[in-house]
Coordinates of C-alpha atoms in Angstrom, one line a residue:
X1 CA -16.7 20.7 4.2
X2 CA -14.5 19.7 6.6
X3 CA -11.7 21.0 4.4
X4 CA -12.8 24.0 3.4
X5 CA -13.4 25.1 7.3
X6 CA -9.6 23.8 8.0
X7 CA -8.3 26.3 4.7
X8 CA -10.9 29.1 5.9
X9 CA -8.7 29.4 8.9
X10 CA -5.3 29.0 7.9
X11 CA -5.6 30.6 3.9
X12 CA -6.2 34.0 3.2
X13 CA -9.8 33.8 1.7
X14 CA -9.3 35.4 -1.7
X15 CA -6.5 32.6 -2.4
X16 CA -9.1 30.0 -1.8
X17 CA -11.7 28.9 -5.0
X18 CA -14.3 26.3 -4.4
X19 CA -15.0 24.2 -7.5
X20 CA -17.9 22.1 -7.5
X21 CA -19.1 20.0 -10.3
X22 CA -22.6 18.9 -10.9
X23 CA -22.7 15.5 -13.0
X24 CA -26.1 15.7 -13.9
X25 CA -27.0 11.9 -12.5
X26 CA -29.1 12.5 -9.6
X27 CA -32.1 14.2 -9.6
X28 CA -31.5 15.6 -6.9
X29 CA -27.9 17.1 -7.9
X30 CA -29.2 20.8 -8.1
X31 CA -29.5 21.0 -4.0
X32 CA -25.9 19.9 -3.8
X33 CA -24.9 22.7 -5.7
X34 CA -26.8 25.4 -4.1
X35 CA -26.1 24.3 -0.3
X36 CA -22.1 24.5 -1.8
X37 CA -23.0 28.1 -3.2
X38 CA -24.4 29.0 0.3
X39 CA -21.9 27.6 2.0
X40 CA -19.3 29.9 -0.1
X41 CA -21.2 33.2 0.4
X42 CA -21.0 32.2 4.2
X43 CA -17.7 31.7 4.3
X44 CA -17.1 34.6 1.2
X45 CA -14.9 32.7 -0.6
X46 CA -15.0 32.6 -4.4
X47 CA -17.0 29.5 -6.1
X48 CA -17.0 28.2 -10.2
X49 CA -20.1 25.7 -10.6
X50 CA -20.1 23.3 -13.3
X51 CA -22.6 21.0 -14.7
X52 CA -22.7 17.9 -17.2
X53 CA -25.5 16.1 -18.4
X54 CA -24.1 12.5 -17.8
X55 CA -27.6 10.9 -17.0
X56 CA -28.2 8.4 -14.2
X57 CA -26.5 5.2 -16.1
X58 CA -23.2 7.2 -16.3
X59 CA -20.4 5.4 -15.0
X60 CA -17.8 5.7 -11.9
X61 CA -15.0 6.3 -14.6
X62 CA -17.1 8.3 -16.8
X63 CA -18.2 10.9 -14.1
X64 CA -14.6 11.0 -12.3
X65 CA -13.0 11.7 -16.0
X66 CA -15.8 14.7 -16.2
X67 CA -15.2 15.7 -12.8
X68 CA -11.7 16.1 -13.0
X69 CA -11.8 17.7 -16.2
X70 CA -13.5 20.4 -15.2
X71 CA -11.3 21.0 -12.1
X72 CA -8.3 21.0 -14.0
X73 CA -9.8 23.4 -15.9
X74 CA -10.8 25.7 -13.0
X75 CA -7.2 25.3 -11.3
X76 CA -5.7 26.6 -14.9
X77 CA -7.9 29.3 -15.3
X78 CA -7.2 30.6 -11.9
X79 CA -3.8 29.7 -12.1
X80 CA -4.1 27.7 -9.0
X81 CA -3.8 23.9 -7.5
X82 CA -6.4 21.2 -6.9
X83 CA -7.2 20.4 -3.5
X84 CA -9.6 17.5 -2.5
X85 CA -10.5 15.8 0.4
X86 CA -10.0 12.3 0.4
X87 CA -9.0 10.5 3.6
X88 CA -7.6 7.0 4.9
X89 CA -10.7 5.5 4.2
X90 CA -10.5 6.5 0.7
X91 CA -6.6 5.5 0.3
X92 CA -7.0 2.1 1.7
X93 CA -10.3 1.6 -0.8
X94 CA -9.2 2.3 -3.7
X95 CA -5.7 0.2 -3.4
X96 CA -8.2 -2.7 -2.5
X97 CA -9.9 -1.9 -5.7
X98 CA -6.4 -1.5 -7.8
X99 CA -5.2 -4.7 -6.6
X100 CA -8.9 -7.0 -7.4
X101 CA -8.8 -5.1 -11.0
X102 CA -5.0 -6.6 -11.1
X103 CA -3.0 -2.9 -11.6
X104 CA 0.3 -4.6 -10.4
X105 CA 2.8 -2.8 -7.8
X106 CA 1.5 0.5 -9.2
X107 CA -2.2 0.1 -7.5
X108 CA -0.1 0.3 -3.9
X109 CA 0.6 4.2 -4.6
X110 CA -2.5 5.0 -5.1
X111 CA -3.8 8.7 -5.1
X112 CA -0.5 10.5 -5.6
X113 CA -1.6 12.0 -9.2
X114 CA 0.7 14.5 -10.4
X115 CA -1.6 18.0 -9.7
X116 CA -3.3 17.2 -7.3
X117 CA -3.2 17.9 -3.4
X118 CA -4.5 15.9 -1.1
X119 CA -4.0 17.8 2.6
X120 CA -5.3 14.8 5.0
X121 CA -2.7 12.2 3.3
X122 CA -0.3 14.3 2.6
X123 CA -0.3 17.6 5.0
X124 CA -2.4 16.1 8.0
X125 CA -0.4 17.3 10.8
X126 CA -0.5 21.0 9.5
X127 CA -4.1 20.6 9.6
X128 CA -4.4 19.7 13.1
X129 CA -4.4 15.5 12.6
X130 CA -1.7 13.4 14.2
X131 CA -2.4 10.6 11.8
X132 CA -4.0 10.5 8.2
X133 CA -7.9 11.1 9.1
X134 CA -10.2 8.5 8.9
X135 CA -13.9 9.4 7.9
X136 CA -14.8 8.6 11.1
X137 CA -12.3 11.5 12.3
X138 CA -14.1 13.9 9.9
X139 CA -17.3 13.3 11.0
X140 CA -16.2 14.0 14.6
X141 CA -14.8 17.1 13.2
X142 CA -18.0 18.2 11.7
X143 CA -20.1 17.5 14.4
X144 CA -17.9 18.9 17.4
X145 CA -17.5 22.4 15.3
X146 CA -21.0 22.1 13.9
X147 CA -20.7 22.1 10.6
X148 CA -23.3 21.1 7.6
X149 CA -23.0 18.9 4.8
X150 CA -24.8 17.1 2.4
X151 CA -23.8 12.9 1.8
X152 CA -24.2 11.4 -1.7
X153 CA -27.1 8.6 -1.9
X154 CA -25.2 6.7 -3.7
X155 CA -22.5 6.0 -1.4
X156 CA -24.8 4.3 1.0
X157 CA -25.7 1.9 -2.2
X158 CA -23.8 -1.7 -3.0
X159 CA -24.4 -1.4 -6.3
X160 CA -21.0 0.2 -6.8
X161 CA -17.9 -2.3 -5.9
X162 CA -16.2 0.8 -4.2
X163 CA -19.2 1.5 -1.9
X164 CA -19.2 -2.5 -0.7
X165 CA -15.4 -1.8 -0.1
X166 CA -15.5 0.9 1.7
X167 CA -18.3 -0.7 4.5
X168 CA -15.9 -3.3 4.8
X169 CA -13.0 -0.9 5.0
X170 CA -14.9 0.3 8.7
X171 CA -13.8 -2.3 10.3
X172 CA -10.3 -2.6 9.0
X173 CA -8.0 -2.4 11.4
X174 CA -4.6 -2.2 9.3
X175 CA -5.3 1.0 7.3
X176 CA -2.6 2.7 8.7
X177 CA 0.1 0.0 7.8
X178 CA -1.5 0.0 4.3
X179 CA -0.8 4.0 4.3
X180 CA 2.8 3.4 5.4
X181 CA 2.9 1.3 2.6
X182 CA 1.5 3.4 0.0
X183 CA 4.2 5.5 1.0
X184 CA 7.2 3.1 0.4
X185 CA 5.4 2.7 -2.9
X186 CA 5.5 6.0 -4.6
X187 CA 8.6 6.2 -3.4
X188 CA 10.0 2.7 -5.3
X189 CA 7.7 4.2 -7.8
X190 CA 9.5 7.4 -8.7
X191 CA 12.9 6.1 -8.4
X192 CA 12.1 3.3 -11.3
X193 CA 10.4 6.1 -13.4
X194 CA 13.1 8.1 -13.0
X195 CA 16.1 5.7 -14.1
X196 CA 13.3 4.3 -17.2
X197 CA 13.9 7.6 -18.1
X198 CA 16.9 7.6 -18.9
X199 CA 17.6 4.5 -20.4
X200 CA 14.3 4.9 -22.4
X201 CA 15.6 4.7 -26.4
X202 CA 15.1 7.4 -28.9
X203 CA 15.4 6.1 -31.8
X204 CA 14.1 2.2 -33.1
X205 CA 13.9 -0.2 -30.3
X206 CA 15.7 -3.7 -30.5
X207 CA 13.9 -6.8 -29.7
X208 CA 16.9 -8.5 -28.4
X209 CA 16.9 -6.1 -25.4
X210 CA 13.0 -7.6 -24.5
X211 CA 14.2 -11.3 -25.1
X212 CA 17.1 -10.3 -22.1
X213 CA 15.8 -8.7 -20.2
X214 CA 13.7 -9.8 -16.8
X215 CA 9.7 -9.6 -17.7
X216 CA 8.9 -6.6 -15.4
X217 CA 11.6 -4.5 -16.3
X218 CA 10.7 -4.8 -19.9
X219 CA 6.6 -4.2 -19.2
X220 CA 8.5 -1.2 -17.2
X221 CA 10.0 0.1 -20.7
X222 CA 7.2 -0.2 -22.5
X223 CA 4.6 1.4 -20.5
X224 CA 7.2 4.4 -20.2
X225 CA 7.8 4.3 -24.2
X226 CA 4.0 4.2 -24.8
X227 CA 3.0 7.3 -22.3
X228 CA 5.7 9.4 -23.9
X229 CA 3.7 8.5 -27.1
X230 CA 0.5 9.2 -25.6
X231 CA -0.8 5.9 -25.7
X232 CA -2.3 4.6 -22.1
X233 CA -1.9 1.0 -22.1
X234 CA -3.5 -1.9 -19.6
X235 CA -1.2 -4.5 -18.2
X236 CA -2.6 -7.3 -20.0
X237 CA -2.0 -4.9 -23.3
X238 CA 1.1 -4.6 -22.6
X239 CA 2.0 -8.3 -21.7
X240 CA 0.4 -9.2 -25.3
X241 CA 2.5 -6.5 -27.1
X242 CA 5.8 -7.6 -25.2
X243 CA 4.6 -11.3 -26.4
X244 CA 4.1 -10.0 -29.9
X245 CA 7.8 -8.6 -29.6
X246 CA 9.4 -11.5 -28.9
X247 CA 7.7 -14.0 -30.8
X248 CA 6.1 -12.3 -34.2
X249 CA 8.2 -13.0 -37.3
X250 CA 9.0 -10.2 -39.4
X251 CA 6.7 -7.8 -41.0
X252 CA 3.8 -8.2 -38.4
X253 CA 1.4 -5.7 -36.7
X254 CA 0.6 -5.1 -33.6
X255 CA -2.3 -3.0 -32.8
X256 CA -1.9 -0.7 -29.9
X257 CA -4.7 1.4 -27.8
X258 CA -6.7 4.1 -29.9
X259 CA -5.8 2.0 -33.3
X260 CA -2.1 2.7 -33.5
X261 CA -0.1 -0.3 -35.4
X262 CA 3.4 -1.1 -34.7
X263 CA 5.5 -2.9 -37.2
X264 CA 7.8 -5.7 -36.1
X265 CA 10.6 -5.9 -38.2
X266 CA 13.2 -8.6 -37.6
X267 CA 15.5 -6.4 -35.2
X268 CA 13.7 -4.1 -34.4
X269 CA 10.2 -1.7 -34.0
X270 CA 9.7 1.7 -33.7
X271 CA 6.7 3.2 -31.1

């Protein structure tokens, strides 16, 4: 809400599209979406309302992937961007969470998806903010311009490891060295993804290269190989297929994510 008052002023309205997505897991889902459909007419800016029927055992990952796919959706329909809200708070959470689920380096740059804006991380002081905005900061917002908003129940529950997070992220007093970092990250990030590649192969890859080369580098190379494939694998995946590659004699398999094989011959494997 806070947001969509910030765009209201400095967007022409009938460039802004509020897209809100009903998962279908509280009961009580239906009010969210007519207090957002009130809140557009006030403001008369355009709004697309969507609805799945996840059910109230759905997971986090299940209801973001829904979510998501629905705004993606929107944003190509209107030939538009995605815009969301998340603040510090949020950043410095979810690199908590990337780092206990053991992502690697990657988990540091967290929420910098390609297509997708986020205006308090990224476009704070064009907003009126003279750092990233805490959720704290928000809710001063709110209140001192008196505005309205509804908070998911579920965030005030510890049922979810995000939510136990994020009430210890309150009294965290480093969130803004954790930004700076996040920062230097994606950064690092798009300068290694970059030179991958170009040295990425196109034809049949040769195990000697993986036997050579420094562990990281080579989970680097395959992770870019596989994603050019289409195939999205885990770290621990891909430290058992960079195993298989330089161990396996000739003639193995090695089953990849969504039941691709890979034969290992003895110089070589194709992806």
């Amino acid at each position: 809400m806070v947001m969509l008052d910030l765009f209201a002023q400095k967007v022409p309205r009938f460039e802004l599209v509020i897209a809100h997505f009903d998962h279908g897991i509280r009961k009580n889902s239906k009010e969210d979406a007519d207090f957002v459909r009130r809140c557009a007419e006030e403001y008369g800016i355009g709004i697309v309302v969507g609805r799945g029927e996840l059910g109230e055992n759905a997971s986090e990952e299940k209801a973001r992937t829904a979510r998501y796919n629905f705004l993606k959706r929107v944003a190509t329909e209107k030939d538009g961007e995605i815009y969301t809200a998340h603040h510090l708070d949020d950043l410095v959470g979810s690199v908590a969470i990337n780092l206990i689920r053991g992502t690697g380096w990657r988990g540091l740059a967290a929420m910098n998806a390609a297509g997708i804006r986020r205006p308090f991380l990224n476009n704070y002081l064009g907003l009126g903010f003279k750092k990233p905005p805490t959720k704290k900061d928000l809710l001063r917002y709110a209140g001192e311009h008196n505005l309205r908003f509804r908070e998911d129940q579920s965030n005030s529950s510890d049922e979810y490891l995000r939510n136990r997070l994020y009430h210890q992220v309150n009294n965290f007093d480093e969130k803004m060295e954790v930004f700076e970092l996040r920062l230097k990250q994606i950064k690092l990030r798009n300068e290694i993804e970059t030179l991958i590649a170009e040295i990425l192969p196109r034809g049949e890859w040769q195990r000697d290269w993986f036997k050579e080369m420094p562990g990281e580098v080579a989970l680097e190379m395959l992770r870019a190989g596989l994603l050019k494939k289409g195939i999205k694998a885990t770290r621990p995946q891909l430290r058992d297929f960079l195993k298989a590659i330089r161990e396996y004699t000739s003639g193995k398999y090695f089953n990849l994510p969504n039941d691709k094989l890979v034969r290992i011959n003895r110089d070589g494997f194709s992806i």
